[in-house]
Short mmCIF file of C-alpha atoms in Angstrom, two decimals:
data_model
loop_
_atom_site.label_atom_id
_atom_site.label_comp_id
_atom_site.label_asym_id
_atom_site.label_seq_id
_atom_site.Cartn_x
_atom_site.Cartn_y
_atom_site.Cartn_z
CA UNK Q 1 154.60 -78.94 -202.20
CA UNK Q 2 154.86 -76.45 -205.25
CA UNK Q 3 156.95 -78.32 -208.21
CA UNK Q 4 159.71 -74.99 -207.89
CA UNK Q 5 160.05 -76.44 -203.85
CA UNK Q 6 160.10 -80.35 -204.96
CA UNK Q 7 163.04 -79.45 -207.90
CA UNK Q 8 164.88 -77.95 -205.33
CA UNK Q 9 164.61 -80.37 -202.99
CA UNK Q 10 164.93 -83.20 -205.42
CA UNK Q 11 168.55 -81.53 -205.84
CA UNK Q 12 169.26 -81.48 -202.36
CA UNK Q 13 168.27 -85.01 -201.84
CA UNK Q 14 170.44 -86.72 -204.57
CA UNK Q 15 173.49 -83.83 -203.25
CA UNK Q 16 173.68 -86.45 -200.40
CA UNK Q 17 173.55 -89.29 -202.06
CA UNK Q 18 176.77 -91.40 -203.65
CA UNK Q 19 174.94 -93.79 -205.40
CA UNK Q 20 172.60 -94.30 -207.98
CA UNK Q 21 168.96 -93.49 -206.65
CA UNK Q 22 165.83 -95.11 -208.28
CA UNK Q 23 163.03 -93.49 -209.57
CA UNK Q 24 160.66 -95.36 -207.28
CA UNK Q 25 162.24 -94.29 -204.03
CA UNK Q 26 162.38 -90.72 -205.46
CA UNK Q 27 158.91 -90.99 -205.86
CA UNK Q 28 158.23 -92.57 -202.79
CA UNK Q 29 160.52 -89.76 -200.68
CA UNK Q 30 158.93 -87.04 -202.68
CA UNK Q 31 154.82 -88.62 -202.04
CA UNK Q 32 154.73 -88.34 -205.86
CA UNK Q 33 154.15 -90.64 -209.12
CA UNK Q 34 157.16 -91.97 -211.21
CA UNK Q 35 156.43 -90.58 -213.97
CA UNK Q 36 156.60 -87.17 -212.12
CA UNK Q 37 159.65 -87.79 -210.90
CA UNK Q 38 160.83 -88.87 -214.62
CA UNK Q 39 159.76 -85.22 -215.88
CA UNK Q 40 161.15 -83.24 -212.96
CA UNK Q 41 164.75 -84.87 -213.90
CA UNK Q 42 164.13 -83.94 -217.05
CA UNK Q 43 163.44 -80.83 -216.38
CA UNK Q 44 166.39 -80.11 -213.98
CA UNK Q 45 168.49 -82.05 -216.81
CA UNK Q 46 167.35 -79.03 -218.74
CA UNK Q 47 168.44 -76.37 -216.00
CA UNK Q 48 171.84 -77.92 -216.28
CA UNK Q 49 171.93 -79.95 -213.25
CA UNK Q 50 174.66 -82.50 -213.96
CA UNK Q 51 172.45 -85.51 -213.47
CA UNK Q 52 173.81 -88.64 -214.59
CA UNK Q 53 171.37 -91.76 -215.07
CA UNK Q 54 167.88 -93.07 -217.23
CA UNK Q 55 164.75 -94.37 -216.11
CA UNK Q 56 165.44 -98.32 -214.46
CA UNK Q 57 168.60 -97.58 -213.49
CA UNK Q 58 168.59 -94.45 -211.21
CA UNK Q 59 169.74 -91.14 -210.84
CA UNK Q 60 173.18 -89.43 -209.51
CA UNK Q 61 174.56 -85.93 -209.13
CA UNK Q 62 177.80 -85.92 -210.28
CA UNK Q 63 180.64 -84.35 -207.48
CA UNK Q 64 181.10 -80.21 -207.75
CA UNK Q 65 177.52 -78.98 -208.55
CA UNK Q 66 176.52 -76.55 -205.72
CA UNK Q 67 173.14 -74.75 -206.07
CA UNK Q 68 172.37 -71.77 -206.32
CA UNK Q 69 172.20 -70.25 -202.75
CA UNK Q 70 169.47 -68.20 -203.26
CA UNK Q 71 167.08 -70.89 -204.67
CA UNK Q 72 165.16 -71.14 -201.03
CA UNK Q 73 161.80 -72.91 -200.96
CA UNK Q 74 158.97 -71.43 -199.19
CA UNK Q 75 159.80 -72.65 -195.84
CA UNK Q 76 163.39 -71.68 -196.24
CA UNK Q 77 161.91 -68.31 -196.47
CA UNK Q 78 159.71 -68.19 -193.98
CA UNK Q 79 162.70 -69.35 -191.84
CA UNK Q 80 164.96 -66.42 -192.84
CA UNK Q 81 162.40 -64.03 -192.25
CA UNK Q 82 161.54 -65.20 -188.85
CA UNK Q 83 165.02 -65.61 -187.33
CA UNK Q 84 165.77 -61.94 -189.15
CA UNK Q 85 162.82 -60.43 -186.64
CA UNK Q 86 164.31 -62.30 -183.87
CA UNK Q 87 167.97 -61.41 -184.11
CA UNK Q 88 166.31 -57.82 -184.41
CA UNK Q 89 164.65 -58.03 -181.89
CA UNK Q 90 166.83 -59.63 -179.27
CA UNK Q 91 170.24 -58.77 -180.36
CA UNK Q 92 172.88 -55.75 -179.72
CA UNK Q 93 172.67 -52.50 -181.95
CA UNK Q 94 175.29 -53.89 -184.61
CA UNK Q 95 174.00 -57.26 -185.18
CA UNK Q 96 170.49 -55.97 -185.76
CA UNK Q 97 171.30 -53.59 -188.25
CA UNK Q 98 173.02 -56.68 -189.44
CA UNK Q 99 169.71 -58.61 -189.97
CA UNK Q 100 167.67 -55.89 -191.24
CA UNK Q 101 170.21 -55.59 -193.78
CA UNK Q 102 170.45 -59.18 -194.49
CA UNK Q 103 166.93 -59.88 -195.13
CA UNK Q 104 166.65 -56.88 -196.91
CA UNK Q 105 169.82 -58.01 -199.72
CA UNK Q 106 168.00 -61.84 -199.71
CA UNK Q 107 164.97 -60.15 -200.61
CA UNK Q 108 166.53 -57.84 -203.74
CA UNK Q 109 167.83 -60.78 -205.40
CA UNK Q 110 165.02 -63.09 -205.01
CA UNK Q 111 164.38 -65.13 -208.23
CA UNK Q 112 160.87 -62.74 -209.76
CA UNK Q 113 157.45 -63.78 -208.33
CA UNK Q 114 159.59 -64.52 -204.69
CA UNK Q 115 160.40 -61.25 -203.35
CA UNK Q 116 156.78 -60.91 -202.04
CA UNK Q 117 157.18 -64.39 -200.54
CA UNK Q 118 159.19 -62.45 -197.69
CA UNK Q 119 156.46 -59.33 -197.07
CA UNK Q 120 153.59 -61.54 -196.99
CA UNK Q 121 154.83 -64.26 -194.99
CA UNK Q 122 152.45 -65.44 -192.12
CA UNK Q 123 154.94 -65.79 -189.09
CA UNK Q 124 155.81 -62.53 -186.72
CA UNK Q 125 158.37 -62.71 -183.87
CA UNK Q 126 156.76 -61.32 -180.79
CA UNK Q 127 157.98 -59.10 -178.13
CA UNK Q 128 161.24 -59.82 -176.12
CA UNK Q 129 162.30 -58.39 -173.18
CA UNK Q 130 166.11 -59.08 -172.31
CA UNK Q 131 167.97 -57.35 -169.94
CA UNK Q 132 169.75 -54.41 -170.59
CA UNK Q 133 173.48 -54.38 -171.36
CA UNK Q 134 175.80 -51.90 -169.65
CA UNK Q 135 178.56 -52.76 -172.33
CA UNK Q 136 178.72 -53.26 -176.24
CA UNK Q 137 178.20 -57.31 -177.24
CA UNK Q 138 179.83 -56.43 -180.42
CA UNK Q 139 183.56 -56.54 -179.66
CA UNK Q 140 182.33 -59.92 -177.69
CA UNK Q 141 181.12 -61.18 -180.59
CA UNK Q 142 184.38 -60.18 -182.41
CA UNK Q 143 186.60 -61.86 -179.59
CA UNK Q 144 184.49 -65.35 -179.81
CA UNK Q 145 185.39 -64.71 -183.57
CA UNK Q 146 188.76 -64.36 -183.14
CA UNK Q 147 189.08 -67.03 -179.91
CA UNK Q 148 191.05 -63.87 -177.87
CA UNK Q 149 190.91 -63.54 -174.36
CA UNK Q 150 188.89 -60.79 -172.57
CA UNK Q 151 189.11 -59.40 -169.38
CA UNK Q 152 185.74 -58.29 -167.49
CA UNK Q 153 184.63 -56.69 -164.56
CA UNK Q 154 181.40 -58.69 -163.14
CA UNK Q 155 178.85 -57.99 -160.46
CA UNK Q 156 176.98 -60.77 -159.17
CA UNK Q 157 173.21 -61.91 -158.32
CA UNK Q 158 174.18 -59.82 -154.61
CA UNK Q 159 176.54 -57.13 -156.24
CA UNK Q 160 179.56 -58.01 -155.37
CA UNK Q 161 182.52 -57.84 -158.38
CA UNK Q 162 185.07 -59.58 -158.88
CA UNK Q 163 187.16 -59.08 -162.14
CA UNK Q 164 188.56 -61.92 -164.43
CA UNK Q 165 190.35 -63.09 -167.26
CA UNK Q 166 188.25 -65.41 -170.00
CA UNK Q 167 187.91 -67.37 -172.70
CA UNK Q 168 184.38 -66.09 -174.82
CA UNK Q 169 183.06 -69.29 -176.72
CA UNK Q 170 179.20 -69.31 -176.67
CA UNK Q 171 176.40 -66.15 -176.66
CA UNK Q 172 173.64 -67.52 -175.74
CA UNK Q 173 169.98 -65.13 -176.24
CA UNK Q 174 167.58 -66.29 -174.35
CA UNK Q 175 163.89 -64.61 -173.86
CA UNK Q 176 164.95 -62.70 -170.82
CA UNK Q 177 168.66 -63.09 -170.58
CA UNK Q 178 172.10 -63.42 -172.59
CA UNK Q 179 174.20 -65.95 -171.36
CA UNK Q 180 178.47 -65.90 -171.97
CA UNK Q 181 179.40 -69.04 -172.05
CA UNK Q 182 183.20 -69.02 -171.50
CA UNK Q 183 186.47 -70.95 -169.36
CA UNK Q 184 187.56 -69.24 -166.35
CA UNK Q 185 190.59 -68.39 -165.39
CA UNK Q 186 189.81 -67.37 -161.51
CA UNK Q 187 187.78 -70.23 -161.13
CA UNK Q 188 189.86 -72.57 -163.70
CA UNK Q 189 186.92 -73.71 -165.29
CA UNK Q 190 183.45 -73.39 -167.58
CA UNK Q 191 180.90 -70.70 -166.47
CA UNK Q 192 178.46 -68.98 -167.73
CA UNK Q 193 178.03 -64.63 -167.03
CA UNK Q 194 174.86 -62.84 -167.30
CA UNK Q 195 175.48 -60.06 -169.82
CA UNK Q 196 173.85 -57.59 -168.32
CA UNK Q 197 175.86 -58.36 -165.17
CA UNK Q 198 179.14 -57.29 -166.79
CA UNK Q 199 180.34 -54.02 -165.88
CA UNK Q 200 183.49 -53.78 -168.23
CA UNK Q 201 185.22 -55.33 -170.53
CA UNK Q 202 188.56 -55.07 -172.24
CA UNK Q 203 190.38 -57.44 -174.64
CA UNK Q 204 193.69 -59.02 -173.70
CA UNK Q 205 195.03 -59.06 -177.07
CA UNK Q 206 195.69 -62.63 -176.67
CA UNK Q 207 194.60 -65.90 -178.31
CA UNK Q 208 193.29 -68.93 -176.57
CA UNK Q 209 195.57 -71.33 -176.14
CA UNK Q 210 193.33 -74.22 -177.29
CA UNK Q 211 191.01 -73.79 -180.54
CA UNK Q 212 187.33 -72.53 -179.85
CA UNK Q 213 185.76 -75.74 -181.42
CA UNK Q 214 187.28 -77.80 -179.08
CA UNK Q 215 186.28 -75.94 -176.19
CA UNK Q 216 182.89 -75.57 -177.36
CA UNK Q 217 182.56 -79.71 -177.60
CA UNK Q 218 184.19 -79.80 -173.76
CA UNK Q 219 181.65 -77.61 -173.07
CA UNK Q 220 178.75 -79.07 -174.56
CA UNK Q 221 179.60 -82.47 -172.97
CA UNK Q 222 179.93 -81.27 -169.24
CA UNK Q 223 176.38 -79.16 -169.29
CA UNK Q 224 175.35 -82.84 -171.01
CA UNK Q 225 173.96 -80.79 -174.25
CA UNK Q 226 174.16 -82.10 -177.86
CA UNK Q 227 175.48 -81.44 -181.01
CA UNK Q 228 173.15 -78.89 -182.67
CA UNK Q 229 172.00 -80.86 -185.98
#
């Protein structure tokens, strides 16, 4: 791991730690000698992290330092790049401009020597090919935002429609598919709609009457799914 990742991480580390971490198990968690571990304090010590401690004793961040949030490691990169080409790739016309635009402002403001991290990195999102939508996601998007109702006109797998008031919690983008994950009022319960099967689509101009957070967790626990971590 380049020493720019392991100060970073060493950050991140003692961010989730209360109390007083040795030098030994920072060593240990970081595959790295003590008296590395001794310098790279030092060193962020110098940078102005508030880290309170000495050698033998151990080391804590004190409460209210938040890093920098463009300080990413390599990997982080690599991440934001890749999930950039995929939201490009796979998501309506708004959202990725969105990500183009995104990567492209991360990139600017790169710390020099990391703005070439992004052009040169070694992972490509292939080819994905979703349905088409008849109707805007955006304004979907915007009512799972805002937890508002929507009302939608929606063909099934043998064409016939049926129209119906919802609650949008969940867009789901799979490979070949996007999946609206949302409560029912016709059927008075959870169901998921093929976006491409929705034929219209207004809002309601009214709010859910239970918060979107909590629906989400019903959700998740009937379709047996976990928390994401």
């Amino acid at each position: 791991m380049p020493r720019s990742d392991r100060l970073l991480e060493l950050i991140q580390f003692l961010r989730t730690r209360r109390r007083p971490v040795g030098g030994a198990q920072l060593a240990d968690e970081f595959g790295v000698s003590l008296r590395t571990i001794y310098r790279d304090i030092q060193t962020l010590i110098a940078r102005g992290a508030p880290i309170d401690g000495e050698a033998g004793v151990g080391y804590v961040l004190r409460p209210g330092f938040t890093v920098p949030p463009l300080m990413f490691s390599s990997d982080e990169i690599e991440a934001v790049v890749l999930g950039s080409q995929m939201v490009a790739r796979s998501a309506d016309i708004t959202l990725t401009k969105a990500a183009r635009n995104a990567l492209a402002k991360i990139t600017a403001v790169l710390p020099a020597g990391r703005s070439d991290e992004a052009d040169a990195s070694g992972l490509l999102a292939g080819p994905i090919s979703a349905a088409v939508e008849s109707v805007n996601l955006a304004p979907i998007r915007s009512a799972i935002r805002m937890e508002r109702k929507i009302w939608i006109s929606y063909s099934d797998e043998a064409g016939l429609q049926t129209e119906r008031n919802i609650w949008p919690i969940l867009l789901t983008f799979c490979a070949t598919v996007r999946l609206l994950a949302a409560w029912c009022e016709l059927r008075e319960g959870y169901r998921q709609f093929r976006t491409d099967r929705i034929v219209a689509f207004a809002e309601i101009g009214e709010a859910y009457p239970r918060r979107r957070h909590a629906l989400v967790k019903e959700w998740r626990e009937i379709e047996g799914l976990s928390e994401p971590q």
